Coordinates of C-alpha atoms in Angstrom, one line a residue:
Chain A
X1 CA 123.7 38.4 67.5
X2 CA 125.1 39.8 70.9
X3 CA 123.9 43.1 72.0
X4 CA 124.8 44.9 75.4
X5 CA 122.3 44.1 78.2
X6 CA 123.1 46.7 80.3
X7 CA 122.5 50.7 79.4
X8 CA 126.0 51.4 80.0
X9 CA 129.0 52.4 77.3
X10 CA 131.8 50.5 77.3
X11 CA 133.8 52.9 75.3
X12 CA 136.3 51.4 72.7
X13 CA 140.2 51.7 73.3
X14 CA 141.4 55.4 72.6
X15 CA 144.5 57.1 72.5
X16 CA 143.7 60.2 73.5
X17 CA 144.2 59.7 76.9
X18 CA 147.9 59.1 76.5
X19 CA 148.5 61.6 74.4
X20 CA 146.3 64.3 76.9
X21 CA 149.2 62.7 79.4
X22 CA 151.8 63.3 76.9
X23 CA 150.7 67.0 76.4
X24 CA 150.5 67.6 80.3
X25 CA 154.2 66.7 80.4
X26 CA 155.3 68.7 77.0
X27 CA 153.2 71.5 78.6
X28 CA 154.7 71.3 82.3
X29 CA 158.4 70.9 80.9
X30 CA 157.8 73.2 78.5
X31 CA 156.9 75.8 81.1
X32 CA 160.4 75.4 82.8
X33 CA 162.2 75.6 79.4
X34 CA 161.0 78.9 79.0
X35 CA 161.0 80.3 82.3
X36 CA 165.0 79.0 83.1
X37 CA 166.2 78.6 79.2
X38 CA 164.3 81.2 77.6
X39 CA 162.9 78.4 74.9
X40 CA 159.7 78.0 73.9
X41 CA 159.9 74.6 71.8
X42 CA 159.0 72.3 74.2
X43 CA 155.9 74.4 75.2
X44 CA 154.3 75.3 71.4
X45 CA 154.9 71.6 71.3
X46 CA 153.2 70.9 74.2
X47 CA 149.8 73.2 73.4
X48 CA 149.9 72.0 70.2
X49 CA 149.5 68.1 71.5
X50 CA 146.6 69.5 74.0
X51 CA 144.8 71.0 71.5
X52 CA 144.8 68.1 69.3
X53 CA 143.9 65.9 72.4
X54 CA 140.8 68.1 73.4
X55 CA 139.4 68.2 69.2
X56 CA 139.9 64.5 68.5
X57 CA 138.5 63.5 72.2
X58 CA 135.2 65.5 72.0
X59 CA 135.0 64.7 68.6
X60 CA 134.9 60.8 69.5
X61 CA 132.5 61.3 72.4
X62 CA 130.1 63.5 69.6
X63 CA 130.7 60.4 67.5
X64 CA 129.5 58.0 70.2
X65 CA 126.9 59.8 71.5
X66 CA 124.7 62.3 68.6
X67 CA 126.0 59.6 65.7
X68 CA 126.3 56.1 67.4
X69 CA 123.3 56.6 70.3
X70 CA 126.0 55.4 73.0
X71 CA 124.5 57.8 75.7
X72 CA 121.6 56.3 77.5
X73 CA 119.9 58.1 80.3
X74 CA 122.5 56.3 83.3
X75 CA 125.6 57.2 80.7
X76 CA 124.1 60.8 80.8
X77 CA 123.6 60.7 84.3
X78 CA 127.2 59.8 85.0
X79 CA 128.2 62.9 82.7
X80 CA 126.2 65.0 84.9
X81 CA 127.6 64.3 88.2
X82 CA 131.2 64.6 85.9
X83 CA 130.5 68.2 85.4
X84 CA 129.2 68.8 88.7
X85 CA 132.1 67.4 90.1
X86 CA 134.6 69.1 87.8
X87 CA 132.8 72.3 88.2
X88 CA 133.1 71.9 92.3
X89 CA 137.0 71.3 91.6
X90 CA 137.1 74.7 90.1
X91 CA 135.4 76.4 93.0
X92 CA 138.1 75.2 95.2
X93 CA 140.4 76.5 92.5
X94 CA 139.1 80.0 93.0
X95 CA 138.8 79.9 96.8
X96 CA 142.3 79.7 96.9
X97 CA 142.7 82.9 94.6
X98 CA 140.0 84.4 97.2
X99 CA 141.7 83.2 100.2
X100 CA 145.3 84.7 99.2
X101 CA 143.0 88.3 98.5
X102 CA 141.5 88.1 102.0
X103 CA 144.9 87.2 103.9
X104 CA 146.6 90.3 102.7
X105 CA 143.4 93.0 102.2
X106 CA 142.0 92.1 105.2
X107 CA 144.8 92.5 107.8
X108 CA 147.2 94.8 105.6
X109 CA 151.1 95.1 106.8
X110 CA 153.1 98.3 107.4
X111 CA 154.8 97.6 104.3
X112 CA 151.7 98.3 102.4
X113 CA 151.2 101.5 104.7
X114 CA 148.9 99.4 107.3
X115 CA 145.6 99.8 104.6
X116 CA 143.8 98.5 101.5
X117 CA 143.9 99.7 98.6
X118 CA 148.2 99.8 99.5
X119 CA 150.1 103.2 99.7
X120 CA 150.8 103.7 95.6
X121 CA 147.9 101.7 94.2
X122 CA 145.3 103.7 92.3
X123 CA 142.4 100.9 92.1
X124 CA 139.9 101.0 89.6
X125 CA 137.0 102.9 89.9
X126 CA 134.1 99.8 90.3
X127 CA 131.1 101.6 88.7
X128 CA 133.4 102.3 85.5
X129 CA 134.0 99.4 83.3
X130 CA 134.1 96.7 85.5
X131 CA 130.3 97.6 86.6
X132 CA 129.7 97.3 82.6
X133 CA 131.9 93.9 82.9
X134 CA 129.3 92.8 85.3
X135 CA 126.0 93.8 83.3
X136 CA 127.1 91.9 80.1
X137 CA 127.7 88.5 82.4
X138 CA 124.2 88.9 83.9
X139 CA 122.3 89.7 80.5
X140 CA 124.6 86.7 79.3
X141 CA 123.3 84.8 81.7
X142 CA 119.6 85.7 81.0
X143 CA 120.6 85.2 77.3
X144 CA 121.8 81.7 78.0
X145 CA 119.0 80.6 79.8
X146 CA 116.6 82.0 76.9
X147 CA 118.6 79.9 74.6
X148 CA 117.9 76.8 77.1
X149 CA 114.2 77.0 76.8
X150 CA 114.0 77.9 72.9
X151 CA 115.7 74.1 72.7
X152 CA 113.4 72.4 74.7
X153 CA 110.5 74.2 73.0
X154 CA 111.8 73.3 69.8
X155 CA 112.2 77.0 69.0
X156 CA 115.2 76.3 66.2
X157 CA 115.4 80.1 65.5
X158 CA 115.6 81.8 68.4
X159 CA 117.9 79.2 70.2
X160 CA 120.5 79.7 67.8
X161 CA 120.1 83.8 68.1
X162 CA 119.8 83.5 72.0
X163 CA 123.2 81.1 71.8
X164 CA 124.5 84.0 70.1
X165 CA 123.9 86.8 71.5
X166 CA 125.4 85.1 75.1
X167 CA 128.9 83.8 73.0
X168 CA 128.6 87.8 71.6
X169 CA 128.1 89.1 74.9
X170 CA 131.2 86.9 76.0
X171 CA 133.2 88.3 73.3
X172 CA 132.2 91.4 74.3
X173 CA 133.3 91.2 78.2
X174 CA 136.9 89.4 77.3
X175 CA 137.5 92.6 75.1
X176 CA 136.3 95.1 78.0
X177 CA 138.6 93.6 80.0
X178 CA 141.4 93.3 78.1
X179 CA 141.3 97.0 77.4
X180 CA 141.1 97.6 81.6
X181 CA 144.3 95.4 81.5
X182 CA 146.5 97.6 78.9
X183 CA 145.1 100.7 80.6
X184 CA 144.9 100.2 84.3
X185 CA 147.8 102.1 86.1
X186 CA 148.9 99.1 88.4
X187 CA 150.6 96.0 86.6
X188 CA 150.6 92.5 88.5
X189 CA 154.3 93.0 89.8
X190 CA 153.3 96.2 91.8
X191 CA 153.3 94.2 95.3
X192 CA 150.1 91.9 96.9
X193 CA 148.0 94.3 95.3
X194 CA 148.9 93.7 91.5
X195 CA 149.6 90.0 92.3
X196 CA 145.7 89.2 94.0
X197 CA 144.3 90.9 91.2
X198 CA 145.9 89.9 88.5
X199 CA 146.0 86.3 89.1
X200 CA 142.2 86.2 90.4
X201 CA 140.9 88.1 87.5
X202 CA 143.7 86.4 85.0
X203 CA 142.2 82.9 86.0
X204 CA 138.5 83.9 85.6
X205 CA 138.9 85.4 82.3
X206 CA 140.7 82.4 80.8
X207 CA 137.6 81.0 82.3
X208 CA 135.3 83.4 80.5
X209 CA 137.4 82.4 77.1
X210 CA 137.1 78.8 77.7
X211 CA 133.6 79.1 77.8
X212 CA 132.8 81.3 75.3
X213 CA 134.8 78.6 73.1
X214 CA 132.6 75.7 74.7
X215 CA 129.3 77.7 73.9
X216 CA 130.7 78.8 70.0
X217 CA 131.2 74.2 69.9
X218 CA 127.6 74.0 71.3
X219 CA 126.4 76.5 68.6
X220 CA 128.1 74.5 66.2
X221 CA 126.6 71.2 66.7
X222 CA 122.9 73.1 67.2
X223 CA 123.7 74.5 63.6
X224 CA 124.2 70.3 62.4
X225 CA 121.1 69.6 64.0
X226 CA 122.9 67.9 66.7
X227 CA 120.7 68.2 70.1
X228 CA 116.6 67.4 70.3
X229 CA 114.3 69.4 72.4
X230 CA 115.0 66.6 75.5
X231 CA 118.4 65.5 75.0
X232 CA 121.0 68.2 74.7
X233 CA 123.8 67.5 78.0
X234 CA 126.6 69.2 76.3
X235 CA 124.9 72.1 75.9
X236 CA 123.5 72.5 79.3
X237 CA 127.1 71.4 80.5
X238 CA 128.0 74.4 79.0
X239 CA 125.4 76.8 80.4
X240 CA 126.3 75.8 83.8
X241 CA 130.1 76.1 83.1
X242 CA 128.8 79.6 81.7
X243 CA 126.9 80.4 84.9
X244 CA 129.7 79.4 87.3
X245 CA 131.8 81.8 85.7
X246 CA 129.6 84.4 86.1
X247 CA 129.0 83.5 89.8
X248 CA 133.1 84.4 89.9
X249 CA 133.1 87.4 88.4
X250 CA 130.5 88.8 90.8
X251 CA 132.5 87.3 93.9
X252 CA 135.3 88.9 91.8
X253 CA 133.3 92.3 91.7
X254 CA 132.3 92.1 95.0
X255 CA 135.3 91.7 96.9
X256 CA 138.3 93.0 94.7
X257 CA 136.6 95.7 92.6
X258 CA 134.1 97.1 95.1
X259 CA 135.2 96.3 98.8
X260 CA 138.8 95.7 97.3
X261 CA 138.5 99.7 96.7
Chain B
X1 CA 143.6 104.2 134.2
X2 CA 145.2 106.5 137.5
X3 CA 144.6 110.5 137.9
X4 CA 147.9 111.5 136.7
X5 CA 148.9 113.8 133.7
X6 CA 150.7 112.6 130.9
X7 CA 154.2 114.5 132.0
X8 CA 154.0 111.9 135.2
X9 CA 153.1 109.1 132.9
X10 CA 156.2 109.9 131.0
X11 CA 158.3 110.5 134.0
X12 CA 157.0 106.9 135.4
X13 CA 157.4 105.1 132.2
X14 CA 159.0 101.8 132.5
X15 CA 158.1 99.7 129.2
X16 CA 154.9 99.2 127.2
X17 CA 151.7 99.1 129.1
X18 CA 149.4 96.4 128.0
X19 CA 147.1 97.6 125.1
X20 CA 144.0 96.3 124.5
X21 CA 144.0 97.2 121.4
X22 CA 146.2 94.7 120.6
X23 CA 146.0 91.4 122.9
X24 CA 147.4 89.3 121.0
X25 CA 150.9 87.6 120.3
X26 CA 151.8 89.7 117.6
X27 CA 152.1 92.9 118.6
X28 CA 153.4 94.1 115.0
X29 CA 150.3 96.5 114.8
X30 CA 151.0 97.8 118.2
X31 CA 154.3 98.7 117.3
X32 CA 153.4 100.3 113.8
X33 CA 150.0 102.3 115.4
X34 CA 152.5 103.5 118.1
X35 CA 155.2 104.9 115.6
X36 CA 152.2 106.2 113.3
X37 CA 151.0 108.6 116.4
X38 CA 154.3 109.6 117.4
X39 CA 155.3 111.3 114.2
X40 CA 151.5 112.0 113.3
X41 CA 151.3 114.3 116.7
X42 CA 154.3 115.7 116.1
X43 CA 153.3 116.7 112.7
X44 CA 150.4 118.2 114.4
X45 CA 152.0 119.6 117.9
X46 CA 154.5 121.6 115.3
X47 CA 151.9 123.5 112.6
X48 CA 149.7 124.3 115.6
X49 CA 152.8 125.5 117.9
X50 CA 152.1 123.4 120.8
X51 CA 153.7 121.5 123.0
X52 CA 155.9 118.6 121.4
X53 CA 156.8 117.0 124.2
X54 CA 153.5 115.3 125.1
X55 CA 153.6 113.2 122.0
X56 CA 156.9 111.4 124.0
X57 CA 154.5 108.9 125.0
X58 CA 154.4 107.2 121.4
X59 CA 157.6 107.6 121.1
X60 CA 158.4 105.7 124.4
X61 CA 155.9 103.0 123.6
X62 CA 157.2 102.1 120.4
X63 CA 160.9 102.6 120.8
X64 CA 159.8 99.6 123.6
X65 CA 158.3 97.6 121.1
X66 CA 160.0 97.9 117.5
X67 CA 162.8 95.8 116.3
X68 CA 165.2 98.9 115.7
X69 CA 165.8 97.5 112.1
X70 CA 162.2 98.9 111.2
X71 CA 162.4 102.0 113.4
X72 CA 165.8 102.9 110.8
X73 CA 164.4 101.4 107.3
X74 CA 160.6 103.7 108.4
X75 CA 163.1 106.8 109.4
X76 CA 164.9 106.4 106.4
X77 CA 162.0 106.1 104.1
X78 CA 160.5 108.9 105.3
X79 CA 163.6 111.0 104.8
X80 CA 163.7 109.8 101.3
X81 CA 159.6 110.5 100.9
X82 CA 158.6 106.6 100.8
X83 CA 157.4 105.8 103.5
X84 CA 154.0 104.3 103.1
X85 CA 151.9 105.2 106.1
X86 CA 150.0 108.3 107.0
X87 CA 151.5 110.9 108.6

């Protein structure tokens, strides 16, 4: 009998790379079908293939690691410095957002009337609704961290209502928000202004949806009994994703809402 | 800066003195600032009923400095009401 005799996982052949490929290309081609021919085919196409991509990929790695015991300590070890690394990608995918914020608010042109918030923009007031916005992100993130230490006390019950409670609280903020966005009196083609904050703010709450959807797959598999009390990485892949987007929205806060005002 | 009162400083005016409030290159600022304290002065000089004429500094500096295409699209747009600065 030949067994590995080496920790690592030398995962089997997969076709969910290509067809991740496949979907980037649908998706990307898709885009300029609808934006220059007013078709969407190509794009529903495209999602459609992603989303497929994304279930039957994560589905395999739960396969190989909960069901087949593939994930060793160094395998989990590598998928640690993955997330970091991934998460660090999407830092420098916000600076950017911050950087094009700071370049026009900071040094504002005559065409804007020479000062920020520009001649015609009513901001939003910061202790309103996005001051809520921020208070449900922070007691998320308590919530979160609750939910971390019920697993590794072996507290079954109150992980799954902490868990919860922080995809609730989630919920809750992508549904304040999207009420500030059919409401506010400024749309993203009203100059810089609607541009900086509609794009920095778009971004992060795409990033509040993705992770709320991460945390509802990690509440899933807590409900099948998938994680133990010491091994759990997809879970607390998902709690830092979770905190890193509530790090954004208070830079978000901070510099658009508040000084922004 | 030289004892002399502004209606000499007017008389004497050649181009745009160097501003320290605006060292640099780009002098886009200067130019805007300049235009903003002409007509804000003038706004004042006029509900007060003083003397308009010592706001021709401004006026000097930044007819020195403007590309003549902004001084007309700003004139215009405050004719029409949309001009974006404070006046």
């Amino acid at each position: 009998m030949t067994h590995q005799a080496h920790p690592y996982h030398m995962v089997k052949p997969s076709p969910w790379p290509l067809t991740g490929a496949l979907s980037a290309l649908l998706m990307t081609s898709g885009l300029i079908m609808w934006f220059h021919f007013y078709s969407t085919t190509l794009l529903m196409l495209g999602l459609l293939t992603n989303m497929l991509t994304m279930y039957q990929w994560w589905r395999d790695i739960i396969r190989e690691s909960t069901y087949q015991g593939h994930h060793t300590m160094p395998v989990q070890k590598g998928l640690r410095y993955g997330m970091v690394l991934f998460i660090i990608s999407e830092v420098f995918f916000f600076a950017g957002f911050f950087w094009a914020f700071y370049h026009s608010s900071l040094a504002p042109t005559p065409h804007l009337g020479g000062h920020w918030p520009p001649t015609g923009i009513t901001p939003l007031n910061p202790l309103e609704v996005p001051l809520l916005n921020t208070s449900v992100l922070l007691a998320s993130g308590v919530t979160i961290t609750w939910a971390h230490h019920s697993l590794m006390e072996n507290n079954r019950k109150e992980m799954i209502q902490a868990l919860l409670t922080t995809i609730l609280l989630g919920i809750y903020f992508t549904l304040l928000q999207a009420s500030e966005y059919y409401e506010a009196p400024f749309t993203i083609s009203d100059g810089i202004y609607g541009s900086t904050f509609f794009v920095a703010t778009g971004f992060h709450g795409l990033h509040v949806i993705i992770g709320s959807t991460f945390l509802t797959v990690c509440l899933t598999r807590q409900l099948f009994y998938h994680f133990t009390s010491s091994h759990h990485f997809g879970f607390e892949a998902a709690a830092w994703y979770w905190h890193f987007v509530d790090v954004v929205w208070l830079f978000l806060y901070i510099s658009i809402y508040w000084w922004g005002s | 800066m030289a004892e002399e009162d502004i209606e000499t400083k007017i008389k004497n005016y050649k181009t745009a003195p160097f501003d320290s409030r605006f060292p640099n290159q780009n002098q886009t600022r200067n130019c805007w600032q300049n235009y903003l304290d002409f007509h804000r002065c003038q706004k004042a000089m006029t509900a007060k009923g003083g003397n308009v004429s010592v706001c021709e500094w401004y006026q000097r500096v930044y007819q020195s400095l403007c590309p003549t295409s902004w001084v007309t699209d700003w004139d215009e747009q405050r004719a029409e009401g949309t001009f974006p600065g404070k006046i």
